[in-house]
Coordinates of C-alpha atoms and ligand atoms in Angstrom, one line a residue:
L96 CA 137.6 104.0 150.4
A97 CA 135.5 103.4 153.1
L98 CA 136.1 100.1 155.4
A99 CA 132.7 98.8 155.5
D100 CA 131.4 95.3 157.4
V101 CA 129.0 94.7 154.7
I102 CA 127.6 96.8 152.0
V103 CA 123.2 96.5 151.8
A104 CA 121.9 96.8 148.7
G105 CA 117.6 97.7 147.7
D106 CA 115.4 100.0 146.5
V107 CA 116.0 102.3 149.6
I108 CA 114.1 105.0 150.7
T109 CA 115.7 107.4 152.9
M110 CA 113.8 109.8 154.3
D111 CA 116.9 112.8 153.7
S112 CA 115.6 114.8 151.2
A113 CA 119.4 115.6 149.8
R114 CA 118.6 112.1 148.8
P115 CA 115.1 110.7 148.9
R116 CA 116.0 107.0 147.1
A117 CA 119.5 105.2 146.1
E118 CA 120.5 102.0 145.7
A119 CA 123.0 100.6 148.2
F120 CA 124.8 102.1 151.5
A121 CA 128.0 101.1 153.6
L122 CA 127.6 100.8 156.8
R123 CA 131.0 99.7 159.6
G124 CA 129.5 98.6 162.8
N125 CA 126.9 101.2 164.1
T126 CA 127.7 103.8 161.3
I127 CA 126.4 104.5 157.4
L128 CA 129.6 105.2 155.6
A129 CA 127.9 105.8 152.2
I130 CA 125.0 105.8 150.1
G131 CA 124.2 106.3 146.7
S132 CA 123.8 104.5 143.7
L133 CA 125.0 100.7 144.0
D134 CA 127.7 101.6 141.4
E135 CA 128.5 104.5 144.0
V136 CA 128.9 102.3 147.0
V137 CA 130.5 99.3 145.3
A138 CA 133.2 102.0 143.9
A139 CA 133.9 103.5 147.5
C140 CA 134.2 100.3 149.2
P141 CA 137.4 97.6 148.8
P142 CA 137.5 95.2 146.7
G143 CA 135.2 92.2 148.1
T144 CA 133.1 94.1 151.1
P145 CA 130.5 92.0 151.1
V146 CA 126.6 93.0 149.7
D147 CA 123.9 91.9 151.2
R148 CA 120.5 91.9 149.7
P149 CA 117.3 91.2 151.7
A150 CA 114.3 89.7 150.7
G151 CA 111.5 92.7 150.3
A152 CA 110.5 95.7 148.5
V153 CA 112.0 98.4 150.3
I154 CA 114.4 98.9 152.9
L155 CA 113.5 102.4 155.5
P156 CA 115.1 103.6 158.4
G157 CA 114.1 101.7 160.9
L158 CA 110.6 103.0 162.3
I159 CA 110.6 104.7 165.9
D160 CA 107.0 104.5 168.1
A161 CA 107.0 107.8 169.7
H162 CA 104.8 106.3 172.5
C163 CA 105.3 102.8 173.4
H164 CA 104.7 101.4 176.8
L165 CA 106.5 98.5 176.2
Q166 CA 106.9 96.8 179.5
V167 CA 103.3 96.5 180.1
A168 CA 103.3 95.2 176.8
G169 CA 106.1 92.5 176.9
L170 CA 104.5 91.5 180.3
K171 CA 101.0 91.0 178.1
L172 CA 103.0 89.0 176.0
L173 CA 105.3 87.1 178.7
R174 CA 102.2 86.2 180.2
R175 CA 100.8 84.0 177.0
E176 CA 104.4 83.1 176.5
R177 CA 104.8 81.5 179.7
E178 CA 101.4 79.5 179.2
L179 CA 102.5 78.2 175.9
S180 CA 105.7 77.8 176.8
R181 CA 106.9 79.0 173.2
V182 CA 107.3 82.3 172.1
L183 CA 104.5 83.7 170.4
E184 CA 104.0 84.5 166.0
V185 CA 103.6 88.3 165.4
D186 CA 100.0 88.2 164.6
E187 CA 99.3 86.0 168.0
A188 CA 101.4 88.3 169.7
L189 CA 99.0 91.3 168.4
A190 CA 96.2 89.3 169.6
V191 CA 97.3 89.0 172.8
L192 CA 97.5 92.8 172.8
D193 CA 93.8 94.0 171.1
E194 CA 92.4 90.6 173.7
D195 CA 91.6 93.1 176.7
P196 CA 93.9 96.6 176.2
F197 CA 93.3 98.5 179.2
G198 CA 93.8 95.0 181.1
E199 CA 95.8 94.6 184.1
A200 CA 99.5 93.3 182.4
W201 CA 100.5 90.9 185.6
P202 CA 97.8 89.9 187.2
D203 CA 100.0 86.8 188.5
G204 CA 101.7 88.2 192.2
E205 CA 105.0 89.9 192.3
L206 CA 107.6 91.1 189.8
T207 CA 110.4 89.7 189.7
M208 CA 113.7 91.2 187.6
D209 CA 114.1 88.2 185.4
D210 CA 109.7 88.5 185.1
R211 CA 110.9 92.0 183.7
V212 CA 113.9 91.6 181.3
D213 CA 111.6 88.5 179.8
A214 CA 108.6 91.0 179.0
I215 CA 111.1 93.3 177.7
A216 CA 112.3 90.6 175.1
A217 CA 109.2 89.5 174.9
A218 CA 107.9 93.0 173.7
Q219 CA 111.3 93.7 171.5
R220 CA 110.9 90.5 169.7
L221 CA 106.9 91.4 168.0
V222 CA 108.2 95.6 167.5
H223 CA 111.5 94.6 165.6
A224 CA 109.4 91.9 163.7
L225 CA 107.1 95.1 162.9
G226 CA 110.0 97.3 161.1
I227 CA 110.3 99.3 164.5
T228 CA 114.1 99.9 166.4
G229 CA 113.0 102.4 168.7
V230 CA 110.8 103.5 171.2
I231 CA 109.7 106.5 173.7
D232 CA 108.8 104.8 177.1
P233 CA 106.1 107.7 177.9
A234 CA 105.6 106.8 181.2
A235 CA 108.3 104.8 182.9
S236 CA 108.1 103.9 186.2
S237 CA 111.5 103.6 188.6
A238 CA 110.7 100.1 188.3
E239 CA 110.4 100.1 184.7
V240 CA 113.6 102.1 184.3
S241 CA 115.4 99.3 186.3
A242 CA 114.3 96.3 184.6
Y243 CA 115.6 98.6 181.3
Q244 CA 119.1 98.9 182.8
E245 CA 119.3 95.6 183.9
A246 CA 118.2 94.4 180.1
R247 CA 121.1 96.7 178.8
F248 CA 123.8 95.5 181.4
R249 CA 122.4 91.7 180.6
G250 CA 122.7 92.5 176.5
V251 CA 119.5 91.2 176.4
L252 CA 118.3 94.8 175.4
T253 CA 118.7 95.4 171.3
V254 CA 115.1 97.8 170.7
R255 CA 116.6 101.7 171.2
V256 CA 114.9 103.1 174.7
V257 CA 113.8 106.7 175.5
A258 CA 113.1 106.3 179.0
M259 CA 110.3 109.2 180.4
P260 CA 110.6 109.2 183.6
Y261 CA 107.4 110.5 185.7
P262 CA 107.8 112.4 189.2
D263 CA 105.0 111.6 191.6
L264 CA 103.6 115.2 192.0
D265 CA 100.5 114.0 195.1
G266 CA 103.4 114.9 197.4
G267 CA 103.7 118.8 195.4
V268 CA 105.6 119.9 192.6
D269 CA 108.6 121.1 194.6
G270 CA 109.5 117.7 195.8
A271 CA 109.0 116.2 192.1
I272 CA 112.2 118.6 191.4
A273 CA 114.4 117.8 193.9
T274 CA 113.8 114.2 192.8
L275 CA 114.4 115.0 189.3
R276 CA 117.8 117.8 190.3
A277 CA 119.0 114.5 193.4
P278 CA 121.2 112.5 190.7
G279 CA 122.3 115.0 188.6
I280 CA 121.4 113.7 184.9
R281 CA 119.1 115.4 182.6
T282 CA 117.8 114.4 179.2
G283 CA 119.9 112.2 176.9
F284 CA 121.4 110.6 180.3
G285 CA 122.8 106.6 178.9
D286 CA 124.2 105.3 176.2
E287 CA 122.7 104.5 172.6
V288 CA 121.0 101.9 173.4
L289 CA 119.1 103.1 176.7
R290 CA 118.5 106.7 177.5
I291 CA 116.8 109.2 179.9
G292 CA 114.1 110.9 177.7
G293 CA 112.7 113.9 179.0
V294 CA 110.0 114.4 181.9
K295 CA 106.6 113.4 181.8
V296 CA 103.4 115.0 183.2
Y297 CA 99.6 114.1 182.9
F298 CA 97.4 117.7 182.7
D299 CA 94.0 116.6 182.0
G300 CA 92.0 113.1 181.6
L301 CA 91.3 111.0 178.9
G302 CA 88.8 111.9 176.1
M303 CA 86.6 108.3 176.2
A304 CA 86.6 108.9 179.8
G305 CA 84.7 112.2 179.0
T306 CA 87.3 113.7 181.6
A307 CA 90.0 115.6 179.1
L308 CA 89.5 119.2 179.5
R309 CA 87.5 121.0 177.2
R310 CA 87.0 124.7 176.4
E311 CA 83.5 124.1 176.0
P312 CA 81.6 121.3 178.6
W313 CA 81.2 117.9 177.4
P314 CA 77.3 117.2 176.6
E315 CA 76.9 114.3 178.4
T316 CA 78.1 116.0 182.0
G317 CA 77.8 118.9 181.9
E318 CA 81.7 119.0 182.9
Y319 CA 84.7 121.1 181.4
G320 CA 87.1 117.7 182.5
T321 CA 89.8 117.4 185.0
Q322 CA 92.9 119.1 185.3
R323 CA 95.7 117.1 187.0
V324 CA 98.1 119.2 188.2
S325 CA 97.6 123.3 189.1
I326 CA 98.5 125.8 186.3
E327 CA 100.6 127.0 189.2
A328 CA 102.4 124.2 189.9
F329 CA 102.5 122.6 186.2
E330 CA 104.3 126.2 184.7
R331 CA 106.9 125.7 188.0
L332 CA 107.7 122.4 186.8
A333 CA 108.5 122.9 183.2
R334 CA 110.2 126.0 183.9
A335 CA 112.4 124.1 186.2
C336 CA 113.2 121.2 183.7
A337 CA 113.9 124.0 180.8
E338 CA 116.4 125.7 183.4
A339 CA 117.8 122.3 184.0
G340 CA 118.1 121.3 180.9
W341 CA 114.9 118.0 181.0
S342 CA 112.8 117.4 178.7
L343 CA 109.2 117.5 179.3
G344 CA 105.8 115.9 177.6
V345 CA 102.6 116.5 178.6
H346 CA 99.8 114.4 178.9
V347 CA 97.1 116.7 177.5
V348 CA 94.1 116.3 175.4
G349 CA 91.6 118.2 175.5
G350 CA 91.8 121.6 173.7
G351 CA 91.2 123.3 177.2
G352 CA 94.5 121.6 178.7
I353 CA 96.3 122.2 175.1
D354 CA 95.7 126.5 175.5
A355 CA 96.8 126.4 178.5
V356 CA 99.5 123.6 178.7
L357 CA 101.2 126.4 175.4
E358 CA 100.3 129.6 177.3
A359 CA 102.8 128.0 180.3
F360 CA 105.2 127.3 177.7
E361 CA 105.1 130.3 175.8
A362 CA 105.6 132.3 179.4
I363 CA 108.7 129.9 180.0
A364 CA 110.1 130.1 176.1
A365 CA 110.0 134.1 176.9
D366 CA 113.8 132.9 178.8
V367 CA 114.2 129.2 178.0
S368 CA 114.1 128.3 174.1
L369 CA 112.2 125.2 174.1
K370 CA 113.0 124.1 171.1
E371 CA 116.4 122.0 171.4
L372 CA 114.4 120.7 174.7
R373 CA 111.7 119.2 172.5
F374 CA 108.6 119.9 174.9
T375 CA 106.0 118.0 173.4
L376 CA 102.6 117.5 173.4
I377 CA 101.5 114.0 174.5
H378 CA 98.3 112.7 172.5
A379 CA 96.4 116.8 172.2
Y380 CA 94.1 115.6 170.0
L381 CA 90.6 116.4 170.9
E382 CA 90.2 120.2 169.7
P383 CA 93.8 121.8 169.0
S384 CA 92.9 125.4 167.7
A385 CA 94.9 127.1 164.9
E386 CA 96.4 128.9 167.1
N387 CA 98.1 126.6 169.5
M388 CA 99.5 125.0 166.4
A389 CA 100.6 127.9 165.2
L390 CA 102.1 129.1 169.2
A391 CA 103.2 125.4 168.9
A392 CA 104.8 125.9 165.7
K393 CA 106.6 128.8 166.6
L394 CA 107.9 127.6 169.7
G395 CA 109.3 124.4 169.0
V396 CA 106.6 122.2 171.2
V397 CA 106.7 119.1 169.2
L398 CA 103.5 117.4 169.2
A399 CA 103.4 113.4 169.8
T400 CA 99.9 111.9 167.9
Q401 CA 98.7 108.2 168.6
P402 CA 96.8 107.1 164.9
S403 CA 96.0 104.1 166.9
I404 CA 93.8 106.3 169.7
Q405 CA 91.8 107.8 166.5
W406 CA 91.2 104.5 164.9
V407 CA 90.1 103.0 168.5
N408 CA 88.1 106.3 169.4
G409 CA 86.6 107.3 166.6
P410 CA 83.5 105.5 166.7
G411 CA 83.0 106.6 170.4
L412 CA 83.4 110.7 169.9
V413 CA 81.0 110.3 167.0
Q414 CA 78.8 109.5 169.7
R415 CA 80.0 112.3 172.3
L416 CA 80.7 115.0 169.8
G417 CA 78.7 114.3 166.9
S418 CA 80.3 115.9 163.9
D419 CA 82.7 118.1 165.7
A420 CA 84.6 114.6 166.1
A421 CA 85.8 114.7 162.2
A422 CA 88.4 117.3 163.6
S423 CA 89.8 115.5 166.1
N424 CA 93.2 114.3 166.0
P425 CA 93.8 116.6 162.7
L426 CA 97.4 116.0 161.4
R427 CA 96.9 117.5 158.1
D428 CA 96.6 120.9 160.0
W429 CA 99.5 120.0 162.3
L430 CA 101.9 119.9 159.8
D431 CA 100.1 122.7 157.7
A432 CA 101.4 124.7 160.9
G433 CA 104.8 123.6 160.8
V434 CA 104.9 121.6 163.5
T435 CA 107.1 118.8 164.3
V436 CA 104.8 115.1 164.3
A437 CA 106.1 112.0 166.2
A438 CA 103.9 109.0 165.3
G439 CA 103.6 106.1 167.9
S440 CA 101.0 103.8 168.9
D441 CA 100.0 103.9 173.1
A442 CA 100.5 100.5 173.3
P443 CA 99.2 98.0 175.0
A444 CA 96.1 100.7 175.7
F445 CA 96.0 100.8 171.8
P446 CA 97.4 98.8 168.8
I447 CA 101.2 99.2 168.8
D448 CA 101.1 98.0 165.1
P449 CA 102.5 100.0 163.0
R450 CA 101.2 99.0 159.7
L451 CA 97.6 100.3 161.2
G452 CA 98.8 103.6 162.7
F453 CA 100.0 104.6 159.0
V454 CA 96.7 103.5 156.9
Q455 CA 94.8 105.2 159.8
A456 CA 97.2 109.2 159.6
T457 CA 96.7 108.4 155.1
T458 CA 93.0 107.4 154.8
R459 CA 91.5 108.5 158.5
A460 CA 89.9 105.1 158.3
V461 CA 88.5 104.5 162.0
R462 CA 87.7 100.6 163.4
D463 CA 83.9 99.8 162.9
G464 CA 83.6 102.9 160.7
D465 CA 82.0 102.7 157.3
A466 CA 83.1 106.3 156.3
P467 CA 86.5 107.8 156.7
L468 CA 86.2 110.4 160.0
G469 CA 87.5 113.5 159.1
P470 CA 89.3 112.3 155.9
E471 CA 90.8 116.2 155.1
Q472 CA 92.5 115.6 158.0
A473 CA 94.4 112.5 156.0
V474 CA 98.3 112.8 155.7
T475 CA 100.6 111.1 152.6
P476 CA 102.3 108.6 153.4
Q477 CA 105.5 110.4 152.8
E478 CA 104.4 112.6 155.6
A479 CA 103.0 109.3 158.0
L480 CA 106.9 108.0 157.2
A481 CA 108.7 111.0 158.2
M482 CA 106.1 111.0 161.8
Y483 CA 107.7 107.1 161.8
T484 CA 111.3 108.0 161.8
T485 CA 112.4 111.3 161.3
G486 CA 109.8 112.9 163.6
A487 CA 109.9 110.3 166.0
S488 CA 113.9 110.5 166.0
W489 CA 113.8 114.5 166.8
A490 CA 111.0 113.7 169.6
S491 CA 113.5 111.2 171.0
G492 CA 116.0 114.0 172.2
A493 CA 118.7 116.3 171.0
M494 CA 121.3 114.2 172.8
A495 CA 119.3 110.9 171.9
Y496 CA 119.2 109.5 168.5
A497 CA 119.1 112.8 166.4
N498 CA 121.1 110.0 164.4
R499 CA 118.4 108.3 163.4
G500 CA 115.2 108.3 161.7
A501 CA 117.2 108.5 158.3
L502 CA 120.0 106.7 156.0
A503 CA 122.0 108.7 154.8
V504 CA 126.5 108.9 155.7
G505 CA 127.0 109.2 159.3
M506 CA 123.4 108.2 160.8
G507 CA 122.9 105.1 162.5
A508 CA 122.3 102.1 160.6
D509 CA 119.1 101.3 161.6
W510 CA 116.8 99.6 159.2
T511 CA 114.4 97.5 158.3
A512 CA 113.4 95.6 155.3
C513 CA 109.7 95.7 153.9
S514 CA 107.7 93.7 151.3
V515 CA 106.0 96.5 150.6
D516 CA 107.0 100.3 149.6
P517 CA 104.7 102.5 152.0
L518 CA 104.5 105.6 149.4
T519 CA 102.5 103.8 146.7
A520 CA 100.7 100.7 148.0
T521 CA 97.3 100.3 149.3
P522 CA 96.3 100.2 152.5
E523 CA 94.8 96.7 152.8
A524 CA 98.5 96.1 151.1
L525 CA 100.4 97.7 153.9
R526 CA 98.0 95.9 156.5
A527 CA 99.1 92.7 155.1
A528 CA 102.9 94.1 155.1
T529 CA 106.1 91.7 156.0
F530 CA 109.3 92.9 158.0
S531 CA 112.0 90.2 156.5
R532 CA 115.1 92.1 158.3
T533 CA 114.9 94.3 161.1
V534 CA 118.6 95.9 162.3
V535 CA 119.6 98.0 164.8
G536 CA 123.1 99.3 164.9
G537 CA 124.8 97.2 162.0
G538 CA 123.6 93.7 164.0
T539 CA 120.1 92.0 162.5
V540 CA 117.5 91.3 165.3
H541 CA 114.7 90.1 163.3
A542 CA 115.4 88.1 160.0
S543 CA 113.2 86.4 158.6
D544 CA 114.1 85.7 155.7
G545 CA 117.3 83.5 156.5
G546 CA 119.2 86.5 157.7
P547 CA 122.4 88.0 156.1
P548 CA 125.4 86.6 155.0
P549 CA 128.1 86.9 158.0
Y550 CA 130.1 89.8 157.5
G551 CA 132.7 91.8 159.5
A552 CA 132.1 91.3 163.3
F553 CA 129.7 88.7 162.8
A554 CA 131.4 86.3 160.8
A555 CA 133.2 85.9 163.5
R556 CA 130.2 85.2 166.1
A557 CA 128.6 83.1 163.4
A558 CA 131.9 80.9 162.9
A559 CA 131.7 80.7 166.6
G560 CA 128.1 79.7 166.5
L561 CA 126.2 81.9 167.2
D562 CA 122.8 82.8 165.9
P563 CA 122.2 86.1 164.4
A564 CA 119.9 87.4 167.2
E565 CA 123.1 86.6 169.4
Q566 CA 125.2 88.5 167.2
A567 CA 122.5 91.4 167.3
V568 CA 123.1 91.4 170.9
A569 CA 127.0 91.0 171.0
E570 CA 127.0 93.4 169.1
L571 CA 124.5 96.6 170.9
A572 CA 126.7 95.4 174.1
T573 CA 130.4 96.3 172.2
D574 CA 130.2 98.6 169.8
V575 CA 128.4 101.7 171.0
T576 CA 131.0 103.5 171.1
T577 CA 131.4 104.2 167.3
T578 CA 132.5 107.7 167.0
V579 CA 131.6 109.5 163.5
T580 CA 135.4 111.2 163.0
D581 CA 134.9 107.4 162.0
Q582 CA 133.2 108.5 158.6
T583 CA 135.1 111.5 157.8
D584 CA 136.9 109.9 154.8
S585 CA 133.6 108.4 153.3
T586 CA 132.5 111.1 153.5
E587 CA 134.5 112.4 151.0
V588 CA 134.4 109.7 148.6
I589 CA 130.8 110.0 148.2
A590 CA 130.7 113.9 147.7
Ligands
LIG148 ZN1 100.1 106.5 176.9

């Protein structure tokens, strides 16, 4: 029998194609030991194993935001929380982030490490309340990486973070390559909670600034856009990354930029496979071609998309590009071409709320728009959920969270309980959905339903007077080494 801490029971969407729905799963520590019907799971566990029935319509794998500037968002929240001397409610926090999306995060003078750690805590409180258990920080400065590490050491960090360093290319690409190689690490370095992700490079500009690199000139300016690194330097850096086992995420928005980046990737892929490294196009929403998509699929290049950008920028793109704007962020075409798509927010510049991103991707609704923009590019709810779970997990890196994004035996116990079924709910219901519970590595990091019954290691801590959040922190601090060998016997039980 599987010695489980707890059986979690409910209507479970697993995102595991072998068993899309389940009634229960059993977990110990970080890991799922058994999943199936309630009867099967109960039979697989010793008599008396506690059963936890979280409030909510369905249980989902924890959502992963594949593009979240978590600390920048956190600083904005922290400023307001310090002004008010209290923690923000979810709707208040979302409103704070919406107030001035491109405003300076911290105009209040120098940041201390305590400020940064507090900002991480503020941001993760919000994302956990939105069902998120992991993020990719797509451009973590040295100071931000240090703060993540400090938060991890202090036991504060409960959201799984994949932090992407971005080298300074102004001093030349060789200096950047030397800097990356110096510590002798590569993508995947870290632990279950905090890892170093791929290298981040900015190739072109922005869609709404008219600086994304297009194939045709921008109608207003007659310019093609901005290229921020020469193709020669870019290819050298990308090749150095591939050869050293670094993943690479490239900020590239316009079709001309996407052409150039993929051409460089194709040249490198002749020598080094990029698929396992999860080389990624970040944004790539403006006029990607069918050839781009086919090539990305062939090379195993991931698309990191942000439906939130389309939500905000859609009307502005119509003004600039007319009817061509309807084809922007063509998620339907990317999926049909066979590309793995990871969804994220690009918060705090764009809305952090995954409910909004999910609805945008499935309806093509845009802010202030009377009608959907390019409705033929909508994806199904199942596909949208995959972008926020399995797709984002894949993009997180081969070494990082390969065991996240789905609920199955041997996978990590990261889950959330949602008040609606996202596969069947109306967009309106989904926008109003709440998450009663969010669990990372078996530890509750958000509970609006009174929290879990005490079980396993938690019971002892509850007896010691720790609250659920503190328990989760303690669990994450100590239980980061659960190995897959723990599940061998339970696999057999259920099989
Ligand atoms: Zn970004």
